[in-house]
Structure formats: C-alpha cells, structure tokens
Tab-separated table of C-alpha atoms in Angstrom:
chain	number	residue	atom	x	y	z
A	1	UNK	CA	51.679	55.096	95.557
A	2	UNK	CA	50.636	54.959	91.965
A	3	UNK	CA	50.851	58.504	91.745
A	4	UNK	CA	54.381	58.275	92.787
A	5	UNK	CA	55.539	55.763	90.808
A	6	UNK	CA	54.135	57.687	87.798
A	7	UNK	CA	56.623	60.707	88.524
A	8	UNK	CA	59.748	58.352	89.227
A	9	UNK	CA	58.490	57.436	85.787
A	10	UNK	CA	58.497	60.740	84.597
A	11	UNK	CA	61.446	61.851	85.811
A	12	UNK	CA	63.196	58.928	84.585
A	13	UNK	CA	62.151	59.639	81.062
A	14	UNK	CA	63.149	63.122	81.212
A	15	UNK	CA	66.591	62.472	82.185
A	16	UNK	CA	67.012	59.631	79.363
A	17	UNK	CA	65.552	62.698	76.774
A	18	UNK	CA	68.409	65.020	78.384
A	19	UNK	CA	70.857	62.793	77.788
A	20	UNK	CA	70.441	61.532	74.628
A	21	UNK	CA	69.934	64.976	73.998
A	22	UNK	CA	73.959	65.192	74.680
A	23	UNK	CA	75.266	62.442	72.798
A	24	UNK	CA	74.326	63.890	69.164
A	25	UNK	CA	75.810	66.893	67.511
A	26	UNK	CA	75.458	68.529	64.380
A	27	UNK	CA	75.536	71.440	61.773
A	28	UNK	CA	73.729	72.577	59.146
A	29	UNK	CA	76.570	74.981	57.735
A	30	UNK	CA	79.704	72.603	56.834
A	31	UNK	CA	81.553	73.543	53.955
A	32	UNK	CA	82.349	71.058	51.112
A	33	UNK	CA	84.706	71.872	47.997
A	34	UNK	CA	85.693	70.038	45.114
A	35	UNK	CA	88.172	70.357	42.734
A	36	UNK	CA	89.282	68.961	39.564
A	37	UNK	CA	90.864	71.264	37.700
A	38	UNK	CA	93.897	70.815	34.896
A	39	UNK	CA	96.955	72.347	34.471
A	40	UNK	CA	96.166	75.688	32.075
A	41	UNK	CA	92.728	74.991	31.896
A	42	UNK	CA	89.934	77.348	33.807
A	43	UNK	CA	89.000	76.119	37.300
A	44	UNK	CA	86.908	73.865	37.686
A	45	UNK	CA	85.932	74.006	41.294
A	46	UNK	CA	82.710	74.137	43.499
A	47	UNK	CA	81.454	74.885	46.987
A	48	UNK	CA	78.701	74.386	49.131
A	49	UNK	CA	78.571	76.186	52.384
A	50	UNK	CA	74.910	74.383	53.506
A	51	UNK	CA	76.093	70.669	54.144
A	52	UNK	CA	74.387	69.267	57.359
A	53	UNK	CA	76.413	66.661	59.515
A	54	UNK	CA	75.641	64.505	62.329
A	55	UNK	CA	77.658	62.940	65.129
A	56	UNK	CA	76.822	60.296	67.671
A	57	UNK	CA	79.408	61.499	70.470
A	58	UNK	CA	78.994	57.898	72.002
A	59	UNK	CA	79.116	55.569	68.949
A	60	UNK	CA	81.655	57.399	66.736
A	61	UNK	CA	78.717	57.250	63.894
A	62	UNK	CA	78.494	60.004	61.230
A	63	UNK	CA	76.688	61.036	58.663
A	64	UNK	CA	76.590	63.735	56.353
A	65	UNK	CA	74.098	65.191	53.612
A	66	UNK	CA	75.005	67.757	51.200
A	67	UNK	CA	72.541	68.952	48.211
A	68	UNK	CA	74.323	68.806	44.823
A	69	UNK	CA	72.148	71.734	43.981
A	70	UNK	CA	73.819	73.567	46.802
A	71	UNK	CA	77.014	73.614	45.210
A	72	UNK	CA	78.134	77.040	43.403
A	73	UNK	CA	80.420	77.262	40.742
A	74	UNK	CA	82.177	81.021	39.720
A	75	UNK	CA	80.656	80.619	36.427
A	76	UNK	CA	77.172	79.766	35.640
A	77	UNK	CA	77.237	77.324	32.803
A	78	UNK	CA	79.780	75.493	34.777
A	79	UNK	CA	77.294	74.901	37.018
A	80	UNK	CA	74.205	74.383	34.974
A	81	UNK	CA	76.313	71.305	33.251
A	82	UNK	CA	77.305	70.176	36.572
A	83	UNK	CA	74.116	70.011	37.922
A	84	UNK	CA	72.470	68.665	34.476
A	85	UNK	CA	74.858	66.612	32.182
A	86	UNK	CA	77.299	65.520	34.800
A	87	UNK	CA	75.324	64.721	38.527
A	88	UNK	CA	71.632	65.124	37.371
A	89	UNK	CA	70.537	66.347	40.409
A	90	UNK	CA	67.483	66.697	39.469
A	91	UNK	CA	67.262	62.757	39.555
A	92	UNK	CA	69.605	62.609	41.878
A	93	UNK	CA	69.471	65.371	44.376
A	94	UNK	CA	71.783	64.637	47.020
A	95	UNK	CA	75.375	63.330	48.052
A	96	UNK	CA	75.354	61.238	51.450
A	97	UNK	CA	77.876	59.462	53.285
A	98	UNK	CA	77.154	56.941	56.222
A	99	UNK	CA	79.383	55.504	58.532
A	100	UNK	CA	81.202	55.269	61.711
A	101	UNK	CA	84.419	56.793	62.581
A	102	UNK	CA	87.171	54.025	64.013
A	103	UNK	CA	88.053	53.859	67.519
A	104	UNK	CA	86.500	57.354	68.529
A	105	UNK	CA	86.319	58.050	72.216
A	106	UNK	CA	84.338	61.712	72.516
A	107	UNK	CA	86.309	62.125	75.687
A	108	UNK	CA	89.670	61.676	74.785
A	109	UNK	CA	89.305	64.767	72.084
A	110	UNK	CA	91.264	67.706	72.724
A	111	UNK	CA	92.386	71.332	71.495
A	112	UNK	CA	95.135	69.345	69.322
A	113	UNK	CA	94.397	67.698	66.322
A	114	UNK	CA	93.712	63.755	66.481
A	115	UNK	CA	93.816	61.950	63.208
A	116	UNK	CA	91.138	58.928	62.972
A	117	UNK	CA	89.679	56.795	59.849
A	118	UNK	CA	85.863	57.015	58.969
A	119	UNK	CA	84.402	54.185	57.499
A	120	UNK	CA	81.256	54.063	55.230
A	121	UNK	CA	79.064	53.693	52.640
A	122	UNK	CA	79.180	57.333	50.291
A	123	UNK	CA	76.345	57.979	47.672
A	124	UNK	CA	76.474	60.010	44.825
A	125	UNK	CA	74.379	60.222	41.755
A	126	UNK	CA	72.331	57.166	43.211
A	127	UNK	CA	75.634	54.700	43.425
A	128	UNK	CA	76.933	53.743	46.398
A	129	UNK	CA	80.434	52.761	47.081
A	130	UNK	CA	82.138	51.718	50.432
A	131	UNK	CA	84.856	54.183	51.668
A	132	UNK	CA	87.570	54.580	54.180
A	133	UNK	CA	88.709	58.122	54.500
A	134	UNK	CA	91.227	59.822	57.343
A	135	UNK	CA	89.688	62.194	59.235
A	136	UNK	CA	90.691	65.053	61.637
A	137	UNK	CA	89.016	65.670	64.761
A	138	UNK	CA	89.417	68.770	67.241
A	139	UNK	CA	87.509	69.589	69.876
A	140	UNK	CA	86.716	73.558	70.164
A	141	UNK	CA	85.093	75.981	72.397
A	142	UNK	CA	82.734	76.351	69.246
A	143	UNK	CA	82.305	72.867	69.325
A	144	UNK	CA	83.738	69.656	67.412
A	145	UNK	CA	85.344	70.229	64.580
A	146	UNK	CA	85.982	67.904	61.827
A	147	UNK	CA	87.668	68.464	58.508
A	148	UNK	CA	88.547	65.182	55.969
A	149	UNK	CA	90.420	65.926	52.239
A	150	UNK	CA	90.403	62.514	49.829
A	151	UNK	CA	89.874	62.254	46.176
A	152	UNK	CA	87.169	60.080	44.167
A	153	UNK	CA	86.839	59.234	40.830
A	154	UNK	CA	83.433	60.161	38.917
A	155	UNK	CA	83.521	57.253	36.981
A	156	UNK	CA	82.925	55.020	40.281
A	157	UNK	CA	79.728	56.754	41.021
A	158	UNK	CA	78.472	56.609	37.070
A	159	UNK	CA	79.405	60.034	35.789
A	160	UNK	CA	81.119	60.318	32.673
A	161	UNK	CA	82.917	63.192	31.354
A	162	UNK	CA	82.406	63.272	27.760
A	163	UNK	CA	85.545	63.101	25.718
A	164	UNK	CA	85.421	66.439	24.567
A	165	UNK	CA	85.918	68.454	27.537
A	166	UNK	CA	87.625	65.090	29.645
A	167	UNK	CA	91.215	66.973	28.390
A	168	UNK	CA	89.919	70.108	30.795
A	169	UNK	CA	88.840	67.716	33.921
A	170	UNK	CA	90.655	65.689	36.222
A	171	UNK	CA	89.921	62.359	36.527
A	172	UNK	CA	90.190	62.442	40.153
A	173	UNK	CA	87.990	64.734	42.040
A	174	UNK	CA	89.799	66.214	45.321
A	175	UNK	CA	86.930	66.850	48.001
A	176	UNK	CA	87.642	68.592	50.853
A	177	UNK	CA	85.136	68.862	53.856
A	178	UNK	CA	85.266	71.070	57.089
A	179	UNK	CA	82.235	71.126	60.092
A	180	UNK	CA	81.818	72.299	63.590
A	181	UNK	CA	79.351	70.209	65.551
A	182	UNK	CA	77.115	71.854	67.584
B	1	UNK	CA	82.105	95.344	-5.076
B	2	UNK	CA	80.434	92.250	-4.502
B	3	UNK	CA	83.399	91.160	-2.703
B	4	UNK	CA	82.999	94.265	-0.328
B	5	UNK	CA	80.057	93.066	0.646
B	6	UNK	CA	80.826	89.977	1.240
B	7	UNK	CA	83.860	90.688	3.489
B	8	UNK	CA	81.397	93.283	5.312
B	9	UNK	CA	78.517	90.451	5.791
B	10	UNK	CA	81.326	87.640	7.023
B	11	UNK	CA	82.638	90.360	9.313
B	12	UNK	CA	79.664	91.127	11.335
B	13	UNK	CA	78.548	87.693	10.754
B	14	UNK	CA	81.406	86.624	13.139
B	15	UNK	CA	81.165	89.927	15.575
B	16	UNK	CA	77.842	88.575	16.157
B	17	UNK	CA	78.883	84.856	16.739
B	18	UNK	CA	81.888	85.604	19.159
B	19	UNK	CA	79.333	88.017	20.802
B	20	UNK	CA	76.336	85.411	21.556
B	21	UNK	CA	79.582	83.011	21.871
B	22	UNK	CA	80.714	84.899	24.442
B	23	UNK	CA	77.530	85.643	26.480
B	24	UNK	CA	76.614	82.399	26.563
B	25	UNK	CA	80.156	81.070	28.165
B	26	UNK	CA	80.115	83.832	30.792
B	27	UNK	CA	76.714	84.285	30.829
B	28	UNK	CA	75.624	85.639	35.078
B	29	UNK	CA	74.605	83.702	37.704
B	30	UNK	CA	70.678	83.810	38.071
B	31	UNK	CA	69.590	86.873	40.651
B	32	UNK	CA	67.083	85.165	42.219
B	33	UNK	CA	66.157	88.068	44.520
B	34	UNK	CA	64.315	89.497	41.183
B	35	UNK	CA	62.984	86.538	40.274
B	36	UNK	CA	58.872	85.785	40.619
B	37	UNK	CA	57.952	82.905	42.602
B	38	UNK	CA	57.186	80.181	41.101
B	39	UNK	CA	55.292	78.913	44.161
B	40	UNK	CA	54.078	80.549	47.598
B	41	UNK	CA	53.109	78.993	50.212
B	42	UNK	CA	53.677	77.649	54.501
B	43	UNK	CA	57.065	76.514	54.944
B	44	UNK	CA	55.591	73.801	56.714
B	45	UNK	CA	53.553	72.910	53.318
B	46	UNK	CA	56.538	72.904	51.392
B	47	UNK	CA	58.304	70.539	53.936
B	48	UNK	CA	55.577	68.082	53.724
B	49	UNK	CA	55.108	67.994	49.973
B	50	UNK	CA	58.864	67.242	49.781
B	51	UNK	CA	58.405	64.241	51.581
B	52	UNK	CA	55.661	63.646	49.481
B	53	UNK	CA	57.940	63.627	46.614
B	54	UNK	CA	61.737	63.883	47.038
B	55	UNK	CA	62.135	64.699	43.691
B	56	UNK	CA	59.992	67.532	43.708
B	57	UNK	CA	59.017	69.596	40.707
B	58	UNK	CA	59.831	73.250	43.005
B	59	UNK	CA	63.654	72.335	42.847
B	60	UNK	CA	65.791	74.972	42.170
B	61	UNK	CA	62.853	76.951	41.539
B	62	UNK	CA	62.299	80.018	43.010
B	63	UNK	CA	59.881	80.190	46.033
B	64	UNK	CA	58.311	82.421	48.595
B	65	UNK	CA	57.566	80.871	52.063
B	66	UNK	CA	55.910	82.349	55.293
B	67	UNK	CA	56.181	80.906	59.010
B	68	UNK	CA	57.277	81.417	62.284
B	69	UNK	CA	61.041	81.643	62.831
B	70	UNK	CA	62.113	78.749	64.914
B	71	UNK	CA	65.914	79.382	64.875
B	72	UNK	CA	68.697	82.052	64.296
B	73	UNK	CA	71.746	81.441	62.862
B	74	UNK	CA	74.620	82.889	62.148
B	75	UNK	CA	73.275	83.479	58.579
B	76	UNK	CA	70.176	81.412	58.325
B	77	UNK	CA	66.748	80.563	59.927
B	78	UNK	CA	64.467	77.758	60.141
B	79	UNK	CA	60.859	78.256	59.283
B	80	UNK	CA	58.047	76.147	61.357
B	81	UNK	CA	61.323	73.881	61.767
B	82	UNK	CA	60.621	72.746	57.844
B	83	UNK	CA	62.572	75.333	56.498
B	84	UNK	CA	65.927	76.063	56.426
B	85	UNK	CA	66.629	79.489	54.950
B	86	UNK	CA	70.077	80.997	53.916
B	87	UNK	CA	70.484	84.429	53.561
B	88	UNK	CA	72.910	85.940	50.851
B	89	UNK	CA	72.475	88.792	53.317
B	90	UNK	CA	71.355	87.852	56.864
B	91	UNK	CA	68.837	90.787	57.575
B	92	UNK	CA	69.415	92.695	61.090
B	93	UNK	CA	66.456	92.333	64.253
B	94	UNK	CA	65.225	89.084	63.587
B	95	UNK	CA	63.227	87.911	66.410
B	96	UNK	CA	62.715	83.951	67.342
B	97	UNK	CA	58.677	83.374	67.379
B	98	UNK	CA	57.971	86.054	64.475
B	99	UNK	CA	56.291	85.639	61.418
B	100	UNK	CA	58.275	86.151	58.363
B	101	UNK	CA	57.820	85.791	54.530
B	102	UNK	CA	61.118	85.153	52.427
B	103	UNK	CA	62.029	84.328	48.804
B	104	UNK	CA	64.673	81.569	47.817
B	105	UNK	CA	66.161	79.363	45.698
B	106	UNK	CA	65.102	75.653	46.919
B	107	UNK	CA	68.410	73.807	46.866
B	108	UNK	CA	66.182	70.039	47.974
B	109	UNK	CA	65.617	68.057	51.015
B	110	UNK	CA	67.520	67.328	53.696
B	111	UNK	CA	66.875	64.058	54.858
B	112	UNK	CA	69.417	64.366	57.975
B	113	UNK	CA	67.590	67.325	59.581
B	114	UNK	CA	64.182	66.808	57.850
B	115	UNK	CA	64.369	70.059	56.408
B	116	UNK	CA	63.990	71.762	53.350
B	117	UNK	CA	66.575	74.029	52.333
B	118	UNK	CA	66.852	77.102	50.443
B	119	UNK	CA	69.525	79.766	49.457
B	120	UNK	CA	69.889	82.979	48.366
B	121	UNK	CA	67.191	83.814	50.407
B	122	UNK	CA	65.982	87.608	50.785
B	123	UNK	CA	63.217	88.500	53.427
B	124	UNK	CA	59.716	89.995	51.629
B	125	UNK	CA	57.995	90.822	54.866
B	126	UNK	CA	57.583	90.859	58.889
C-alpha cells in the first residue's frame, strides 16, 4: 500500500515536471539593434546577436537579458567608447527588462501577426525605469516569435553624451528586438 | 634654407599626425582567435566564479575553456551547461557528450540562463 502510494506520488511529480516543462520558452540567440545615428554623420549603430529571452506561455511574463559587451559596433573605437565612457559595462554589465505582456493568451496565437503591450521594469547601466512597449507576437513552426521596435533616451538611464560629440548622436536611441522562443 | 627645412619638418610632422590620426579612428576590431588566454580553465569553474563575482575581472578577456558539450546549436554550444559558446565559425562534427577545449571572448553572465557567455569562439581541441 505504501509502496503504491509512493509511485502515484511519483508519477504525479513527473507529470507536474513535464508540464511545467511546457509552459516556458526561450532563446539564447535574439537579436537586438540600436540606433542613433544623425543625419550626415557616420552610423552609429550596434548589434548583438546573443540576447537570451524567456516566456511564461501561461502567465504572459517575459524577460530578457542582453550583455552590453555583446554588442558589436562596425568600428572598433565606436565600440570601446560605448562600452567604456558611455554604458560602463564593466560596472554595469548587462541590460534587462522584466515584465509581463498584457492580456496574452498562448493559445489564441497564430501564423498572423497579433499586436500586444509588454509592461515592465527595463535596466540599463544600473537604472531602472518602468516601460510600456507594443509588441508583436507570431506563432511559428520554429516556434514563438516576438519582435518589439521603441526608442529610449540615454539620459533616463544616466548616460550622458558629452557635448562634443552630442551634435553626431541622437538623443533618442531606436532599439529594435527580434526572438524565436523555443 | 632654414625655411626649407622648416616646411620639410611641418610636412612630415603632419603626414605623421593624420597617419597615427587615422589608425587610431579606424583602428581593427581585436582578432581574438590570435589572442593568448588570459585564463584557462573548466567551463564549469568559470561559471561558478562568475557567480562568485558578477563583475568579474575575466570580462572581455580572452579565455580558453574545456568541458563536455551539453548542447548544439545552430552556431553555438553549451559547455558542462555553464558555458555558452558562440562560434564566429561553427566547426563541422560536433558530437553532444564530447570533450572540447575552445577560446573566446567572455561577453559576462547571463543571469536568465545561468550561463556564462562567450563569442568569437574558435575550437583548440577534441
């Protein structure tokens, strides 16, 4: 009898792990690119191909991680001052948002493009600021697929642009994001 | 005559500034697959000294790390499940279970995954 109950247990508990197993996807490969480039002045624009995501299929709650390191410039020095005058990753080595996307239902995705609102707290350079950005969610046969564009202004998360080179940068940043959750 | 010289000093006085101006503006992206380690060690080592210190001194540093492949992707694999390597050049016959020793760039930690993650990462050994 005991013996039983210990494999209903079991069995249980193995069924919970397999399903909970379901309700989370994620990627280690999203794409995130900024831009903030002037009029007749060289690019300034960055990508990072290694951002890591995470959905909870039954809550609608997302987050996503990318490494400021992790973002590559064309040009070197670009990204040398980018990482050192402007984020200081070394300090601060990582960009996170945290939040929950607005009336998501998993199962009412489809092949055609739904348009929803996530809602969240994003860090960057160790500030935090609330955010509401729209977001786009398809589902795939490669799996869920989720791409956002929105702009944000460095000098909300703490980053100046020194006044010499300010005349060459944007004041708003346009960030545009792309994943498939696996 | 001393006015000839001076035009010839001021002249390659500036060849040489616009030249060093020049390579330092467009200076090349850092090769790290000629770079020496800095560090070598487990890629589960490295994963726990991270979360030791998230601000760890091996960042952006070059490093070599050795485990077992745990996962295959399309152009990365994780180490031990510590370490998540991307290739610039995803190397052909890779085997899940299979020791490996590869040399990186570490990019930082990811706290989402509890991983580490490097780039530009070329494979040493099998």
């Amino acid at each position: 009898m005991k013996n039983k109950t210990t494999w209903y247990v079991a069995l249980f508990l193995l069924v919970c792990t397999a399903l909970s197993a379901q309700k989370k996807v994620g990627t280690k490969s999203g794409n995130i690119t900024f831009e903030a480039s002037m009029p007749s002045f060289e690019e300034v624009e960055a990508i990072n191909e290694n951002v890591s995501a995470i959905l909870n299929m039954e809550t609608g709650e997302f987050a996503s991680l990318a490494l400021i390191k992790g973002f590559r410039f064309k040009r070197a020095l670009m990204e040398e001052h980018f990482n050192e005058n402007y984020m200081e990753s070394h300090t601060y080595p990582k960009a996170v948002f945290k939040g929950s996307i607005d009336g998501f239902i998993s199962e009412a995705l489809s092949s055609s493009e739904q348009r929803f609102v996530v809602i969240g707290k994003m860090t960057i350079h160790g500030i935090e600021k609330e955010i509401s950005i729209p977001i786009y969610v398809t589902r795939l046969e490669e799996g869920i697929q989720l791409t956002t564009k929105f702009t944000l202004l460095p000098e909300d998360f703490g980053i100046e642009i020194p006044s010499v080179v300010s005349n060459k940068i944007a004041d708003e940043v346009v960030v545009e994001a792309h994943y498939i959750l696996k | 005559m001393q006015r000839k010289h001076f035009l010839i000093g001021l002249t390659t006085v500036s060849i040489a500034f616009v030249t060093c101006t020049y390579f330092y503006l467009f200076q090349n992206h850092r090769n790290i697959a000629k770079e020496t380690p800095t560090i070598t060690m487990e890629a589960s080592d490295l994963l726990r000294s991270f979360q030791d210190f998230p601000n760890h001194e091996v960042l952006n540093k070059t490093v070599q790390v050795s485990g077992l492949i745990s996962d295959i992707e399309a152009n990365a694999i994780t180490l031990n499940k510590s370490v998540y390597c991307v290739f610039s050049e995803m190397p052909s016959n890779l085997k899940l279970e299979e020791t490996i020793t590869i040399k990186g760039r570490c990019v930082g930690y990811d706290e989402l995954f509890e991983q580490v993650q490097m780039d530009q990462c070329i494979q040493i050994n099998r």
